[in-house]
Tab-separated table of C-alpha atoms in Angstrom:
chain	number	residue	atom	x	y	z
A	477	MET	CA	-66.368	65.445	46.246
A	478	SER	CA	-66.001	63.199	46.865
A	479	GLN	CA	-67.345	59.668	47.144
A	480	THR	CA	-67.766	56.279	48.528
A	481	ILE	CA	-68.404	53.583	46.597
A	482	ARG	CA	-69.853	50.492	48.779
A	483	ASN	CA	-70.499	48.027	45.711
A	484	VAL	CA	-71.036	47.863	41.983
A	485	ALA	CA	-74.093	48.507	41.880
A	486	GLN	CA	-73.302	52.094	42.748
A	487	LEU	CA	-69.852	51.919	40.718
A	488	ASN	CA	-71.951	50.909	37.843
A	489	LYS	CA	-73.972	53.636	38.453
A	490	ALA	CA	-71.512	55.893	39.225
A	491	LEU	CA	-69.781	55.178	35.573
A	492	GLU	CA	-72.754	55.710	33.400
A	493	LYS	CA	-72.522	59.581	35.210
A	494	GLN	CA	-68.990	59.500	34.225
A	495	CYS	CA	-69.790	57.806	30.468
A	496	TYR	CA	-72.801	60.007	29.385
A	497	TYR	CA	-71.200	63.270	30.063
A	498	LEU	CA	-67.890	62.352	27.871
A	499	ALA	CA	-70.385	60.985	25.227
A	500	ASP	CA	-71.629	64.443	25.248
A	501	LYS	CA	-68.518	66.786	25.368
A	502	VAL	CA	-67.018	64.424	22.827
A	503	ALA	CA	-69.532	65.365	20.575
A	504	ASP	CA	-69.685	69.073	22.223
A	505	LYS	CA	-65.760	68.968	20.211
A	506	VAL	CA	-67.016	67.448	16.686
A	507	LYS	CA	-69.050	69.964	16.802
A	508	ALA	CA	-67.108	73.222	17.392
A	509	ASN	CA	-64.812	71.705	13.852
A	510	ILE	CA	-67.434	70.769	11.996
A	511	GLU	CA	-68.998	74.412	12.525
A	512	GLU	CA	-65.151	76.138	11.694
A	513	PHE	CA	-64.521	74.053	9.180
A	514	ILE	CA	-68.107	76.326	8.170
A	515	LYS	CA	-67.073	79.327	8.723
A	516	ASN	CA	-63.412	78.688	6.833
A	517	TYR	CA	-65.738	77.378	3.794
A	518	TYR	CA	-68.165	81.368	4.384
A	519	ARG	CA	-64.879	83.516	4.302
A	520	GLU	CA	-63.336	80.808	1.630
A	521	TYR	CA	-65.780	83.612	-0.984
A	522	SER	CA	-68.069	86.877	-0.175
A	523	PRO	CA	-71.755	85.984	-2.393
A	524	GLU	CA	-72.025	89.011	-4.849
A	525	PHE	CA	-75.886	88.205	-6.181
A	526	TYR	CA	-76.945	86.729	-2.568
A	527	GLU	CA	-77.709	87.541	0.808
A	528	ARG	CA	-75.996	84.836	3.481
A	529	THR	CA	-77.992	82.858	5.584
A	530	TRP	CA	-76.347	81.431	7.659
A	531	ARG	CA	-78.390	77.470	7.452
A	532	LEU	CA	-75.189	75.846	6.611
A	533	LEU	CA	-73.472	76.865	9.693
A	534	ASN	CA	-77.268	76.684	12.016
A	535	SER	CA	-77.301	73.087	10.683
A	536	VAL	CA	-74.809	71.268	12.190
A	537	VAL	CA	-77.107	68.716	14.780
A	538	LYS	CA	-76.235	67.359	17.479
A	539	SER	CA	-77.998	64.618	19.711
A	540	LYS	CA	-77.852	63.887	22.911
A	541	PRO	CA	-76.283	60.399	23.933
A	542	LYS	CA	-77.950	58.081	24.076
A	543	LYS	CA	-77.639	54.337	26.123
A	544	ILE	CA	-76.202	51.224	24.412
A	545	ALA	CA	-74.981	47.923	24.902
A	546	ASN	CA	-71.320	48.279	25.580
A	547	GLY	CA	-71.539	52.681	26.751
A	548	TYR	CA	-73.502	55.680	24.936
A	549	GLU	CA	-73.460	57.840	21.124
A	550	VAL	CA	-73.938	60.735	20.351
A	551	GLU	CA	-74.424	61.379	16.780
A	552	VAL	CA	-73.384	65.248	15.506
A	553	TYR	CA	-74.581	65.194	11.290
A	554	ILE	CA	-76.154	68.260	9.303
A	555	ASP	CA	-79.734	68.694	8.753
A	556	THR	CA	-79.795	68.181	5.153
A	557	SER	CA	-84.165	68.851	5.670
A	558	ILE	CA	-83.108	72.887	5.662
A	559	GLU	CA	-84.997	74.432	2.884
A	560	TYR	CA	-84.023	77.862	2.052
A	561	PRO	CA	-86.355	80.064	0.230
A	562	SER	CA	-85.030	79.611	-3.352
A	563	MET	CA	-85.929	76.598	-5.809
A	564	TRP	CA	-84.007	74.533	-8.567
A	565	LYS	CA	-85.734	71.844	-11.267
A	566	GLY	CA	-88.812	73.281	-9.570
A	567	LYS	CA	-87.766	72.345	-5.475
A	568	HIS	CA	-86.985	74.216	-2.646
A	569	TRP	CA	-83.231	73.735	-2.824
A	570	ASN	CA	-81.622	72.242	1.026
A	571	MET	CA	-78.844	71.873	3.134
A	572	GLY	CA	-78.316	68.990	1.187
A	573	ASN	CA	-77.580	70.340	-1.981
A	574	THR	CA	-75.561	72.754	-0.307
A	575	MET	CA	-73.307	70.007	1.129
A	576	PHE	CA	-72.759	68.026	-1.983
A	577	PHE	CA	-71.433	71.172	-3.593
A	578	ALA	CA	-69.199	72.270	-1.295
A	579	ASN	CA	-67.377	68.379	-1.246
A	580	GLU	CA	-67.476	67.932	-4.383
A	581	GLY	CA	-65.353	72.145	-3.649
A	582	GLN	CA	-67.546	73.741	-5.231
A	583	HIS	CA	-69.035	76.988	-4.211
A	584	GLY	CA	-69.951	80.016	-5.768
A	585	ARG	CA	-69.192	80.600	-9.000
A	586	TYR	CA	-66.455	79.567	-8.377
A	587	ALA	CA	-65.016	77.028	-11.561
A	588	THR	CA	-61.218	75.444	-9.979
A	589	GLY	CA	-62.334	74.730	-6.853
A	590	TYR	CA	-62.734	74.899	-3.090
A	591	PRO	CA	-61.258	72.229	-0.826
A	592	HIS	CA	-64.260	69.264	0.164
A	593	LEU	CA	-66.001	70.565	3.123
A	594	TRP	CA	-67.654	67.903	4.359
A	595	ASP	CA	-65.121	65.343	3.900
A	596	GLU	CA	-62.074	67.522	5.271
A	597	ALA	CA	-63.417	67.857	8.063
A	598	TYR	CA	-64.492	64.562	8.919
A	599	LEU	CA	-60.817	63.883	8.629
A	600	ASP	CA	-59.899	67.495	10.619
A	601	THR	CA	-62.594	65.786	13.639
A	602	VAL	CA	-61.026	61.761	13.384
A	603	SER	CA	-56.782	63.199	13.557
A	604	ASN	CA	-57.651	66.328	15.506
A	605	ASP	CA	-54.877	65.820	17.811
A	606	GLU	CA	-56.683	67.669	21.309
A	607	ILE	CA	-60.295	65.951	21.412
A	608	TYR	CA	-57.759	63.543	21.402
A	609	ASN	CA	-55.400	64.909	24.201
A	610	GLN	CA	-59.270	65.854	26.059
A	611	PHE	CA	-60.812	62.492	25.914
A	612	VAL	CA	-57.575	60.673	27.799
A	613	SER	CA	-56.958	63.636	30.105
A	614	PHE	CA	-61.483	63.412	31.530
A	615	MET	CA	-60.070	59.590	31.848
A	616	ASN	CA	-57.657	60.413	33.629
A	617	ASP	CA	-58.483	62.627	35.934
A	618	LYS	CA	-61.257	60.421	36.334
A	619	GLY	CA	-58.391	57.680	37.400
A	620	ILE	CA	-59.460	55.445	34.716
A	621	LYS	CA	-55.681	55.247	32.494
A	622	LEU	CA	-56.372	54.542	29.126
A	623	ALA	CA	-53.792	52.055	26.331
A	624	ILE	CA	-55.420	53.329	23.474
A	625	ARG	CA	-53.749	51.739	19.978
């Protein structure tokens, strides 16, 4: 459906809506990428002494796009406040502890270490050609040609 834009105010309104949508969709891709790394992390180790709760996978949070000075920002993060019922040194084990050790390359009782979960997920996300190409394609479809350096 086409839309006739008659003035700068209408153009700004249309661009605001597209920017919000774009920020939200890029954040969806980032969240999915982090979740894929967590799923791979789960596959690296089969627990023998406990049952998976899937709390780590379910701790990935994506905020709604928030208007800032020059556009929108969206946060994608691990909710470190989530606690497990298990205790460590008198305190509930939380997602912050899990992410710390996962990023140190420790998973379960495997002494030689695993990949660094958060660092690798972050690096893969910021260098992910699929996310980048979808962003460029989306903007091109809207008639906005990008020169990204």
